[in-house]
Coordinates of C-alpha atoms and ligand atoms in Angstrom, one line a residue:
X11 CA 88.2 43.2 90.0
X12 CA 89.7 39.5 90.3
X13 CA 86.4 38.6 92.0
X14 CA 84.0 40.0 89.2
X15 CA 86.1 38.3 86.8
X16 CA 85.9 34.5 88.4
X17 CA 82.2 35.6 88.5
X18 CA 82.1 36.6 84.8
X19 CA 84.3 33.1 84.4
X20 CA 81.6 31.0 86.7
X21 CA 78.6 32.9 85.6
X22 CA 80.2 32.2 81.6
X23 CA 80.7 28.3 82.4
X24 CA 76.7 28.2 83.7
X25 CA 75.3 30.0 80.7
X26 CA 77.1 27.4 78.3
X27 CA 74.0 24.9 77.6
X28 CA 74.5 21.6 78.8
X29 CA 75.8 18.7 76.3
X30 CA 73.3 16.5 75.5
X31 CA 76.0 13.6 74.3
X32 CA 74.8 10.5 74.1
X33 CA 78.1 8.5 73.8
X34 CA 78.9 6.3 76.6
X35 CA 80.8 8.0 79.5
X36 CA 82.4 6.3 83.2
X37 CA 85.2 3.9 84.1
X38 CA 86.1 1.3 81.6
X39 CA 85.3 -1.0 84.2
X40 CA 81.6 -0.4 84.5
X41 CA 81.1 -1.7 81.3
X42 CA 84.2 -3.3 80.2
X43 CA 86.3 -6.9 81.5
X44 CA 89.4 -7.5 79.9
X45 CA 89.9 -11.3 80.8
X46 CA 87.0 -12.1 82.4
X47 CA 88.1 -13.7 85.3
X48 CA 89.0 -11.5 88.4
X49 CA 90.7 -13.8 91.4
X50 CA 89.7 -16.8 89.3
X51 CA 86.2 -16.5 89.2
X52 CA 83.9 -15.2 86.3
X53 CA 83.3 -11.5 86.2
X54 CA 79.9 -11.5 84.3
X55 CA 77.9 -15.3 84.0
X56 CA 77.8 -16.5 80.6
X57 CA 81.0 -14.9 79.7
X58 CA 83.2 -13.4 77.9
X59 CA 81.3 -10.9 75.2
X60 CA 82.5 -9.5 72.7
X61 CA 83.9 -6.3 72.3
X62 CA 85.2 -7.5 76.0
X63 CA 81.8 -5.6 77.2
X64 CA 80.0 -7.0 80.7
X65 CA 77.3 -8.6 78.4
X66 CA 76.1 -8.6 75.1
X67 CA 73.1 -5.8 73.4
X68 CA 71.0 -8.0 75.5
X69 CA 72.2 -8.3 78.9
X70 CA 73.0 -4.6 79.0
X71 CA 69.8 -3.6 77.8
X72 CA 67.8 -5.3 80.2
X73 CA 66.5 -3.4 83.1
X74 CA 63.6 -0.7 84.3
X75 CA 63.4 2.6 83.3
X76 CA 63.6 4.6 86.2
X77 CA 64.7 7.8 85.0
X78 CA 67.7 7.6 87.3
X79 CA 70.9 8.0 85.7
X80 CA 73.1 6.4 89.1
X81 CA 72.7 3.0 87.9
X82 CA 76.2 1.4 87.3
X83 CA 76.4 1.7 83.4
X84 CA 75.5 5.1 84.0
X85 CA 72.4 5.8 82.1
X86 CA 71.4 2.7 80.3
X87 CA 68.2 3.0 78.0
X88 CA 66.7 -0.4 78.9
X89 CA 64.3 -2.2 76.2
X90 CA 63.7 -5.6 78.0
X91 CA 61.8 -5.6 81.7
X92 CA 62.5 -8.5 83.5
X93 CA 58.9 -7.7 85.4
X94 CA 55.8 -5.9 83.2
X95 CA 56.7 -2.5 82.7
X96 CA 54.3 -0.2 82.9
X97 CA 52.3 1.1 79.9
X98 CA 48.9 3.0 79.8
X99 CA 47.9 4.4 76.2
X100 CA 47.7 8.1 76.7
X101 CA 49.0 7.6 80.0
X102 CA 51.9 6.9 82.3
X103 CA 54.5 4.2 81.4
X104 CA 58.2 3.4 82.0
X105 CA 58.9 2.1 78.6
X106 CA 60.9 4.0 76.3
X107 CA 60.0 5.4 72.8
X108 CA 60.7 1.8 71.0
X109 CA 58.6 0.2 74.1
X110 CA 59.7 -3.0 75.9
X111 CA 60.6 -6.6 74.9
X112 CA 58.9 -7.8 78.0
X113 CA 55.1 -8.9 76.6
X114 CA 57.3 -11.2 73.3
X115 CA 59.6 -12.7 75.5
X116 CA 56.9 -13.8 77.9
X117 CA 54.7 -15.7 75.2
X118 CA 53.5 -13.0 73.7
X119 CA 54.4 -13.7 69.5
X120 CA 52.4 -11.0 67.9
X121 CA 53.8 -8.3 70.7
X122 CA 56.8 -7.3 69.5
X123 CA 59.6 -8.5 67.1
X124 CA 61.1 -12.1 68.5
X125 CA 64.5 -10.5 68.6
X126 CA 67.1 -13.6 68.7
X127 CA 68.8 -13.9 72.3
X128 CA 65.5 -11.8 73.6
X129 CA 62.3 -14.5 72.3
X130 CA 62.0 -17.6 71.4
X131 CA 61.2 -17.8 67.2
X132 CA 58.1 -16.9 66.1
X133 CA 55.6 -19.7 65.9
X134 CA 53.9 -18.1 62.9
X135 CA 56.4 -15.7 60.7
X136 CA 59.7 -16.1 60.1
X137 CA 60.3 -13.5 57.0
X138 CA 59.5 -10.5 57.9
X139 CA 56.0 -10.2 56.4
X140 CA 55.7 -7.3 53.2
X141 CA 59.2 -8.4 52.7
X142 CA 60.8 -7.0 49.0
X143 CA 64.5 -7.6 48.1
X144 CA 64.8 -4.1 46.9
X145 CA 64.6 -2.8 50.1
X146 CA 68.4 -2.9 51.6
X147 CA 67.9 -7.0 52.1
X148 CA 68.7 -9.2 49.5
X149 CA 67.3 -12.6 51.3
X150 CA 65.5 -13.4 54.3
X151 CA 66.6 -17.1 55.3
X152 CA 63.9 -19.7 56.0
X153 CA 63.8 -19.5 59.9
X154 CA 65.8 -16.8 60.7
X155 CA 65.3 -14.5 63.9
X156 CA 65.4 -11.1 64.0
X157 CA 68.5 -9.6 65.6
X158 CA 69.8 -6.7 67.6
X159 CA 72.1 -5.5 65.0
X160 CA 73.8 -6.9 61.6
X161 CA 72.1 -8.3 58.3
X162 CA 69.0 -9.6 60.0
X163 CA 69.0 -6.7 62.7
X164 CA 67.8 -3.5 62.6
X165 CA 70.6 -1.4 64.3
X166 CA 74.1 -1.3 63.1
X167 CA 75.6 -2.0 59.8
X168 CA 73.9 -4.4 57.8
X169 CA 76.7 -5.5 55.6
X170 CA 78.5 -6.8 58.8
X171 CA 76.8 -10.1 60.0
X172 CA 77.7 -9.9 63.5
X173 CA 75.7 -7.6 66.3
X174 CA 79.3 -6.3 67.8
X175 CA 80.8 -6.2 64.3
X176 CA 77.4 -4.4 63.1
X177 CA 78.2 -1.5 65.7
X178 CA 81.4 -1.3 66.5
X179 CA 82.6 2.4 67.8
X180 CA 78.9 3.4 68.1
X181 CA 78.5 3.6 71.6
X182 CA 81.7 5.8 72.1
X183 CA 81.3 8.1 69.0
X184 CA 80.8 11.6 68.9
X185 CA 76.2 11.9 68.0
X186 CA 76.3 15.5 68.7
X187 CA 75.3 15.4 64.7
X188 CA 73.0 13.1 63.4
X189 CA 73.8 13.0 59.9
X190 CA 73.3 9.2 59.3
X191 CA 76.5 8.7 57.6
X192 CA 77.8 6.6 60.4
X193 CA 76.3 3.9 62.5
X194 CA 77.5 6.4 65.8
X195 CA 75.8 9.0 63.9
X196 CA 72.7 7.7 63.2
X197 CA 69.5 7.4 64.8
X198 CA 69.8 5.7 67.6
X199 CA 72.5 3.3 65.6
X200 CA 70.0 2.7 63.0
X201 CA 72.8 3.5 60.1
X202 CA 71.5 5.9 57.5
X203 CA 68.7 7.0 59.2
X204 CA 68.4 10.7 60.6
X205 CA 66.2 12.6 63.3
X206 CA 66.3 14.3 66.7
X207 CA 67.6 12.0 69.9
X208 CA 65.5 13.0 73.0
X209 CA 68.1 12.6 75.9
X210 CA 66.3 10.4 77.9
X211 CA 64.8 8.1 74.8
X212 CA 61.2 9.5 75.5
X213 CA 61.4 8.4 79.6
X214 CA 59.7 11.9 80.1
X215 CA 57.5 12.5 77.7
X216 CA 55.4 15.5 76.8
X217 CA 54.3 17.5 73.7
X218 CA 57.7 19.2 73.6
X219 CA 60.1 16.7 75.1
X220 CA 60.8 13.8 72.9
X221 CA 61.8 12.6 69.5
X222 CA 61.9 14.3 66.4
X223 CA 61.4 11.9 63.2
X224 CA 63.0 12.3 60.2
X225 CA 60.5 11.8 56.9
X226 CA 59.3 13.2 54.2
X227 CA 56.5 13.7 51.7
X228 CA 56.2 11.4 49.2
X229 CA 53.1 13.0 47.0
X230 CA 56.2 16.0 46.8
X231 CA 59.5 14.3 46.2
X232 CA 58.2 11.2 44.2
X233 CA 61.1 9.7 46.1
X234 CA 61.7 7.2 48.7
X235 CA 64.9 8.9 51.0
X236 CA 66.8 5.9 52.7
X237 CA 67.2 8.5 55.6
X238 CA 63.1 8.6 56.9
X239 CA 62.3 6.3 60.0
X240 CA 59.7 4.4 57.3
X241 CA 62.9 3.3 55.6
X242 CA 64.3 1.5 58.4
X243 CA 60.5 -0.3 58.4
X244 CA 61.0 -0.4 54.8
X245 CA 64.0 -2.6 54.9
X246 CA 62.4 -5.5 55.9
X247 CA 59.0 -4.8 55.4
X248 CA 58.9 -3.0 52.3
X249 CA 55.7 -4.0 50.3
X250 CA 53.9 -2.0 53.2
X251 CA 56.0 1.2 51.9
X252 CA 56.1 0.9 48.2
X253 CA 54.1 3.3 46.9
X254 CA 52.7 1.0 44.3
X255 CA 51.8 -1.8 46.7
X256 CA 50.2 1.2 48.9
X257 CA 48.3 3.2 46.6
X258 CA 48.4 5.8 44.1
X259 CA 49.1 8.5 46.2
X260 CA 45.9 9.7 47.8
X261 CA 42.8 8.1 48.6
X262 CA 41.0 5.8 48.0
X263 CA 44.1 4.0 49.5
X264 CA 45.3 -0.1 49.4
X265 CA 47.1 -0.2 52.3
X266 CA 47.6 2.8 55.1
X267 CA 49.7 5.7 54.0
X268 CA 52.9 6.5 55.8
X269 CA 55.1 9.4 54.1
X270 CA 52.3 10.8 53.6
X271 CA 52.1 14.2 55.1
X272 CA 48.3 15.2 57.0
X273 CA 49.1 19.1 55.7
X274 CA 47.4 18.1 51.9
X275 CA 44.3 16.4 53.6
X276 CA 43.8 19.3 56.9
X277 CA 40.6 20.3 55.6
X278 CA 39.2 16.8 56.3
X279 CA 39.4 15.3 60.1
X280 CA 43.4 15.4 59.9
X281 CA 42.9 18.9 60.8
X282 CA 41.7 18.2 64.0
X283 CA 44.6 16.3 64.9
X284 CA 45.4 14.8 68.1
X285 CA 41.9 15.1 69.4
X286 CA 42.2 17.1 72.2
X287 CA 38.4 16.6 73.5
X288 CA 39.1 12.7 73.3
X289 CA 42.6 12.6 74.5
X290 CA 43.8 13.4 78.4
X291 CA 47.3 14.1 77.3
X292 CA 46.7 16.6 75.1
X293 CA 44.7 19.9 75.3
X294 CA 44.9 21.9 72.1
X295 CA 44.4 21.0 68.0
X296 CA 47.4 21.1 66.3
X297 CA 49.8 19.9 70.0
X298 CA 52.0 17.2 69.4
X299 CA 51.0 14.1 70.8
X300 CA 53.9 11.5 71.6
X301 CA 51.2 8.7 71.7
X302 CA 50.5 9.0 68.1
X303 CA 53.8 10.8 66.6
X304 CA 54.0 12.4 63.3
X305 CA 57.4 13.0 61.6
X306 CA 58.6 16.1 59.6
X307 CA 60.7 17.3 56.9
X308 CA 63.5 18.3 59.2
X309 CA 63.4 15.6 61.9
X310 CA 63.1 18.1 64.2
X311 CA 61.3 18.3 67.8
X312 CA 57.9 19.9 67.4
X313 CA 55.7 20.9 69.9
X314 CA 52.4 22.4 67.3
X315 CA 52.0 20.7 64.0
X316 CA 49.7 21.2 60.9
X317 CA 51.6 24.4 60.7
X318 CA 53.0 24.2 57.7
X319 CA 53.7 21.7 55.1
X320 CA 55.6 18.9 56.1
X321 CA 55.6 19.2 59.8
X322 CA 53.0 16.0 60.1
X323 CA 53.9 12.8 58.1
X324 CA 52.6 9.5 58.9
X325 CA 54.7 7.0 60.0
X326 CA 54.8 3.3 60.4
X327 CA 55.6 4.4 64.6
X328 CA 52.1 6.2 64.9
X329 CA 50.6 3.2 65.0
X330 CA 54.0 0.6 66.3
X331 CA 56.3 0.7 69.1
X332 CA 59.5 -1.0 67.2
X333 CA 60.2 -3.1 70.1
X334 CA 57.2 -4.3 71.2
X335 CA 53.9 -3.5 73.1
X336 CA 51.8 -5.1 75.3
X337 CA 49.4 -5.3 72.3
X338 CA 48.8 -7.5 69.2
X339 CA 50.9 -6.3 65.9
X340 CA 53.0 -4.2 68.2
X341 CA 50.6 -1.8 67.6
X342 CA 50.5 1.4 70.1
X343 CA 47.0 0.8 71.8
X344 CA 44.5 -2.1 72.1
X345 CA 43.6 -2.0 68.3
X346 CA 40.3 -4.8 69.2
X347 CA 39.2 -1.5 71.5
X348 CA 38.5 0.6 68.0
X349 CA 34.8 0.7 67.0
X350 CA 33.2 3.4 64.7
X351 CA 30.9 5.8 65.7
X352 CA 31.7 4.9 69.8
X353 CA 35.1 6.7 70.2
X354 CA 37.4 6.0 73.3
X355 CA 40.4 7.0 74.4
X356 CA 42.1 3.5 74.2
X357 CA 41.8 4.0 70.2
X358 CA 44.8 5.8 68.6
X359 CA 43.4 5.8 65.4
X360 CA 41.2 8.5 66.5
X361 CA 44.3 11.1 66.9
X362 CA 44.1 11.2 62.8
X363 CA 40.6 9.9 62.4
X364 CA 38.9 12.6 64.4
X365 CA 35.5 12.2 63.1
X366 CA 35.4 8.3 62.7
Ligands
HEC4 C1 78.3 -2.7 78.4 C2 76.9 -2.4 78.3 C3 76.4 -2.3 76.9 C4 76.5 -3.2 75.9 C5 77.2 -4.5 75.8 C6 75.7 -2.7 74.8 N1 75.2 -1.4 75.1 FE1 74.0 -0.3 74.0 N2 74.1 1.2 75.4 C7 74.8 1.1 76.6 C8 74.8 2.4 77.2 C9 75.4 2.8 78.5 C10 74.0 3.3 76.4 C11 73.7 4.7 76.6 C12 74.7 5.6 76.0 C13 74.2 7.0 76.2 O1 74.5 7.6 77.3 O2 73.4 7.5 75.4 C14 73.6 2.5 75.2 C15 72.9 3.0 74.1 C16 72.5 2.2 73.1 C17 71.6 2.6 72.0 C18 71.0 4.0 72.0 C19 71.9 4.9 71.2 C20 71.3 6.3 71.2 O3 71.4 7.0 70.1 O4 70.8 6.8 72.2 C21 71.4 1.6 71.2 C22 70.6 1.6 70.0 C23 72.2 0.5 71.7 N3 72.8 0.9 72.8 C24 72.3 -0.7 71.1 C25 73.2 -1.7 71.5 C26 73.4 -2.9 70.7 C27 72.7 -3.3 69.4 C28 74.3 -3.7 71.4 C29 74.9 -5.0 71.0 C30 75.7 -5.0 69.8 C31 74.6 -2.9 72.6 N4 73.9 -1.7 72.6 C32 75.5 -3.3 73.6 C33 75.4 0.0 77.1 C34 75.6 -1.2 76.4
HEC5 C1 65.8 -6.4 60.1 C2 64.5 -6.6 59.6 C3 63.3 -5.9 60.3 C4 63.1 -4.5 60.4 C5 64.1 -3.4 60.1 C6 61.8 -4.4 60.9 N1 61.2 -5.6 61.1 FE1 59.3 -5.9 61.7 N2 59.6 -7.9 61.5 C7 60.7 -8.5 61.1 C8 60.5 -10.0 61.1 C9 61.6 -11.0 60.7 C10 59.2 -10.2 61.6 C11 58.5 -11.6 61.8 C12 59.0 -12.3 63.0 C13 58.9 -11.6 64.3 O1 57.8 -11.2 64.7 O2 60.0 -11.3 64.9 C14 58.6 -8.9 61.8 C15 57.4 -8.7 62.3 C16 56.8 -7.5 62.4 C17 55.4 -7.3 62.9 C18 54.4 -8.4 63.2 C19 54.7 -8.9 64.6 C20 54.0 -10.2 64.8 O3 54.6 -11.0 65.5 O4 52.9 -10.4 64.4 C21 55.2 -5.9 62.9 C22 53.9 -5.2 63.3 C23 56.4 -5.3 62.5 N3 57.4 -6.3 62.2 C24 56.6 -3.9 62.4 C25 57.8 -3.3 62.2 C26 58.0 -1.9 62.2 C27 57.0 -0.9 62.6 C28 59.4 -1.7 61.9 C29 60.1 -0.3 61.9 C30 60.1 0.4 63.2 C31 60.0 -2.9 61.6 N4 59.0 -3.9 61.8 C32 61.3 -3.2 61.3 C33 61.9 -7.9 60.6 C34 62.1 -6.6 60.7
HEC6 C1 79.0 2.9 79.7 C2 79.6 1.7 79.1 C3 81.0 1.9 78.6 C4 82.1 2.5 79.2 C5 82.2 3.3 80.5 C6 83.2 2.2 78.3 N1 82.8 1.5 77.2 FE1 84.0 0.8 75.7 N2 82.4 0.0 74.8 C7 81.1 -0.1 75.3 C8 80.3 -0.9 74.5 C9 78.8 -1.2 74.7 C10 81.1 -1.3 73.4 C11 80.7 -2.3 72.3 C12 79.7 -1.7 71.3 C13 80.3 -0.6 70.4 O1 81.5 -0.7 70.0 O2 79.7 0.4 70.3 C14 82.4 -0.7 73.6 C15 83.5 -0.8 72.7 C16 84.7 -0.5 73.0 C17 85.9 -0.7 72.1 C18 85.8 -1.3 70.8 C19 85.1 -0.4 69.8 C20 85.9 0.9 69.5 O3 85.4 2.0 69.8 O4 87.1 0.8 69.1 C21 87.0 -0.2 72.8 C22 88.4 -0.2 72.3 C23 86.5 0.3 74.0 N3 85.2 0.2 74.2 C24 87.3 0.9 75.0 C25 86.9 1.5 76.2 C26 87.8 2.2 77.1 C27 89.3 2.2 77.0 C28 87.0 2.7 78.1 C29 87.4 3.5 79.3 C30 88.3 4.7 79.0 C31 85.6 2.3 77.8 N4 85.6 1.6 76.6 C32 84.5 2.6 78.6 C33 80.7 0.5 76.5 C34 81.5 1.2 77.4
HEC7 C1 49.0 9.6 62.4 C2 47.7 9.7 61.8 C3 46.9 8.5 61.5 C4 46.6 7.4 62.3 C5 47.1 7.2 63.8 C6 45.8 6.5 61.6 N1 45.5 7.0 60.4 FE1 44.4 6.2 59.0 N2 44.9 7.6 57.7 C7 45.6 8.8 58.0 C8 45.7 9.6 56.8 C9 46.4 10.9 56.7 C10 45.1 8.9 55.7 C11 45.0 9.3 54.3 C12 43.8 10.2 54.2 C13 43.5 10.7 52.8 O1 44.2 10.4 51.8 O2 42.5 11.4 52.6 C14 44.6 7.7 56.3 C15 43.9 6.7 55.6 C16 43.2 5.6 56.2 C17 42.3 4.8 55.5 C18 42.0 4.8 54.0 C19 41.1 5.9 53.7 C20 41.0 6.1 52.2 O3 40.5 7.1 51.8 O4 41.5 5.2 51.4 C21 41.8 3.9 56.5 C22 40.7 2.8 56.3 C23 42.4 4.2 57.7 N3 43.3 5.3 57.5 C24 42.2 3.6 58.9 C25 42.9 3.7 60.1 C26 42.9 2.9 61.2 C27 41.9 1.7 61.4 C28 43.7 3.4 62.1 C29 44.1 2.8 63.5 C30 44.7 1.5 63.4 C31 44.4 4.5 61.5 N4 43.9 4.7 60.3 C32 45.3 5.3 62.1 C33 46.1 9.1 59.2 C34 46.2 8.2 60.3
HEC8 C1 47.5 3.5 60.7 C2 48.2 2.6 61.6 C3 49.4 1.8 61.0 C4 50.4 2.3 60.3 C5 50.7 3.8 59.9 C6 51.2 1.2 59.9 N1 50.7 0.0 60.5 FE1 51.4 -1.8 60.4 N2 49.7 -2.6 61.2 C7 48.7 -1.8 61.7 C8 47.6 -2.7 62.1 C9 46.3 -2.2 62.7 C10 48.0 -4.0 61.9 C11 47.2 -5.3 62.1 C12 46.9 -6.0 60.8 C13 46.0 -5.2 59.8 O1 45.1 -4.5 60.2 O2 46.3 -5.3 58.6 C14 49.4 -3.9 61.3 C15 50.1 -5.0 61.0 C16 51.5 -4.9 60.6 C17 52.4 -6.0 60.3 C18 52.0 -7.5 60.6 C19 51.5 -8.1 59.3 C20 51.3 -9.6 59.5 O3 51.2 -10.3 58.5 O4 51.2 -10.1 60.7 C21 53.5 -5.5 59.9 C22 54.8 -6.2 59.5 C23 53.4 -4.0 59.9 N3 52.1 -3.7 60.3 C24 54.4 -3.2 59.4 C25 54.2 -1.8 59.2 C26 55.1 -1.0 58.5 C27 56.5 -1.4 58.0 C28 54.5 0.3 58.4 C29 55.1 1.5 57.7 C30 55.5 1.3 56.3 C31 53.3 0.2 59.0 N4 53.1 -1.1 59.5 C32 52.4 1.2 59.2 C33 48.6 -0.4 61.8 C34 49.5 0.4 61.1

């Protein structure tokens, strides 16, 4: 009797699903140095940080993805490579699902965003180009970097000007919901925004493991929500949102769609979406394709879109990896590769465009 009931107890305790919890977890100590200074010497170079951490966003964040969670901060999602990560279009790659700072900081302007403490400033742009003060950013000083978190950042708070200020709490707060009403809360500590956090920020990747992006329909709701994953784009780069400065609606367009959901235009190539014949990846119409992601109504994780409506909404991240890429405009793939008429499987605007 005792032993069936430590069974039952046992057997109970394995049957509870794992929490996914993405707050920070381990010693203080991993992460954290109270003065410093430990027998007299520096703990971390270029010391203290603040928030007493063992380095800034930057420091900590710098790495390679290995999928291995043993590494002293415990599981750290790493955004800058000190060597060239690896990154194949439709193919294997240890970036994550923002990509890597790597190709921006190593000369690369037009590869990602020059991220202050990361890249130098851009040679070319300083504000953000589409930018609209109507967007959540009143200004855009004259030579002012993009950074980590803040006013001119894209994670944290924006009404707090410093990157620790921006985000303070985050890392330890409770993200079992992602409502966006808090910075912990949020989308990967993009405050406001909602969605679905894969566990191991797209490391493994497949049709049914990875993000789910919040967005919505815009030819439905005749609104913009503040919550969508375009919003955050929008911030900063609004002009390429607005649906004025885009278009009316539906085509002919004025500038690419995004909120725009591929349900209302199925019967045309978006039907045929990802292009299984073209891509390796992928192997059935309708199958998810991480690659080229599509957001829905619910920010949830879908495996099979073009379903039903709403479950396939362009986003500005079908074509850009928010950090940077090893290509030109931070796009996803090689974009001088695309060429009517001669598809090839370096192209991701074929995903949509399946007849093109
Ligand atoms: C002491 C090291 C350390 C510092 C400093 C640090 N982070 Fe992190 N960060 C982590 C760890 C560890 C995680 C992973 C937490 C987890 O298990 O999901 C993380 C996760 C994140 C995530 C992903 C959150 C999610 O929803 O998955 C973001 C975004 C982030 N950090 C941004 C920042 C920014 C911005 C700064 C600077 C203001 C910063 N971090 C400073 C260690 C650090
Ligand atoms: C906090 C403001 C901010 C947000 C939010 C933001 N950007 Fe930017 N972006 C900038 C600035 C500033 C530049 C120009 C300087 C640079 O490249 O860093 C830029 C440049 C770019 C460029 C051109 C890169 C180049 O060097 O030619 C692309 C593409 C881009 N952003 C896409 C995006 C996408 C996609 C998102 C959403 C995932 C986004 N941005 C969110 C500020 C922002
Ligand atoms: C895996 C890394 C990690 C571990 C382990 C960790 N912290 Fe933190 N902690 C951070 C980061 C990163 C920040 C700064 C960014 C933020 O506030 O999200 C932070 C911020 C804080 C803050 C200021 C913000 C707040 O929540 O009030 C306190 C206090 C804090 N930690 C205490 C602790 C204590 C105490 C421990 C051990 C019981 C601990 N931390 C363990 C990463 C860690
Ligand atoms: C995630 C799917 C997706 C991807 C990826 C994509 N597009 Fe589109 N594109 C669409 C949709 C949907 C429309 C709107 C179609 C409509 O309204 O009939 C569109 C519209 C357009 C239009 C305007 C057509 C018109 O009727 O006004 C052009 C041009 C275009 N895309 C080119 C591209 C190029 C070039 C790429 C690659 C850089 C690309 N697209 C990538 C889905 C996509
Ligand atoms: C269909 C693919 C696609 C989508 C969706 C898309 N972009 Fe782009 N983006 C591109 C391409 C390709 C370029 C290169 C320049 C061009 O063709 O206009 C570019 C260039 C940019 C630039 C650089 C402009 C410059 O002056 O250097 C920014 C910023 C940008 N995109 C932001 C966004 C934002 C924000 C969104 C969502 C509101 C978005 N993009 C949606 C494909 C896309």
């Amino acid at each position: 009797m005792k032993r069936l009931k430590v069974l039952t107890v046992a057997l109970a305790i394995l049957l509870v699903p794992a929490l996914v919890q993405a707050r920070v977890s381990g010693p203080c100590a991993d992460c954290h140095t109270m003065h410093n200074s430990q027998g007299g010497a520096d703990v971390v170079a270029g010391g203290p940080f603040k928030a007493l951490t063992k380095g800034g966003c930057v420091q900590c964040h710098t790495g390679t993805n290995t999928g291995n969670s043993t590494t002293i901060y415990n599981s750290i999602p790493y955004v800058l490579d000190t060597t060239a990560p690896t990154y194949n279009f439709d193919g294997s790659k240890n970036t994550l699902a923002g990509g890597n700072f790597y190709w921006v900081q190593n000369g690369n302007d037009a590869a990602g965003h020059n991220v202050a403490g990361v890249a130098n400033a851009d040679a070319s742009l300083s504000t953000p180009p589409g930018f609209v003060t109507t967007y959540g950013r009143s200004s855009w000083p004259s030579g002012q970097q993009v950074t980590c978190a803040g006013t001119y950042g894209c994670h944290g708070d924006p009404s707090k000007a410093d990157d620790f200020a921006a985000i303070s709490g985050a890392h330890h707060a409770d993200d079992s919901v992602i409502d966006g009403s808090t910075v912990g809360k949020s989308f990967r500590f993009l405050l406001g925004i909602k969605g679905t956090e894969d566990s191991d920020w797209e490391y493994t990747v497949s049709s049914s493991d990875h993000n789910g992006y919040y967005a919505v329909d815009y030819q439905t709701t005749g609104t913009v929500d503040t919550a969508s994953i375009n919003y955050l784009c929008a911030e900063c780069h609004g002009n390429f949102h607005s649906q004025s400065s885009v278009g009316s609606g539906s085509s002919p367009w004025l500038r690419h769609p995004t909120d725009f959901d591929m349900n209302s235009v199925s019967t045309k190539e978006y039907g045929n979406y990802p292009n299984p014949t073209l891509f390796t990846s992928v192997s059935t119409t309708g199958e998810y394709f991480p690659d080229v992601p599509v957001g829905n109504t619910a920010g949830a994780v879908k495996s099979t879109v073009l379903q039903a409506a709403g479950d396939a909404i362009v986003l500005c991240i079908s074509c850009h990896r928010a950090h940077g890429s090893p290509y030109a405009d931070l796009l996803r793939w090689d974009y001088s590769t695309c060429t009517a008429s001669t598809q090839n499987a370096q192209c991701g605007c074929f995903a949509c465009h399946t007849s093109k």
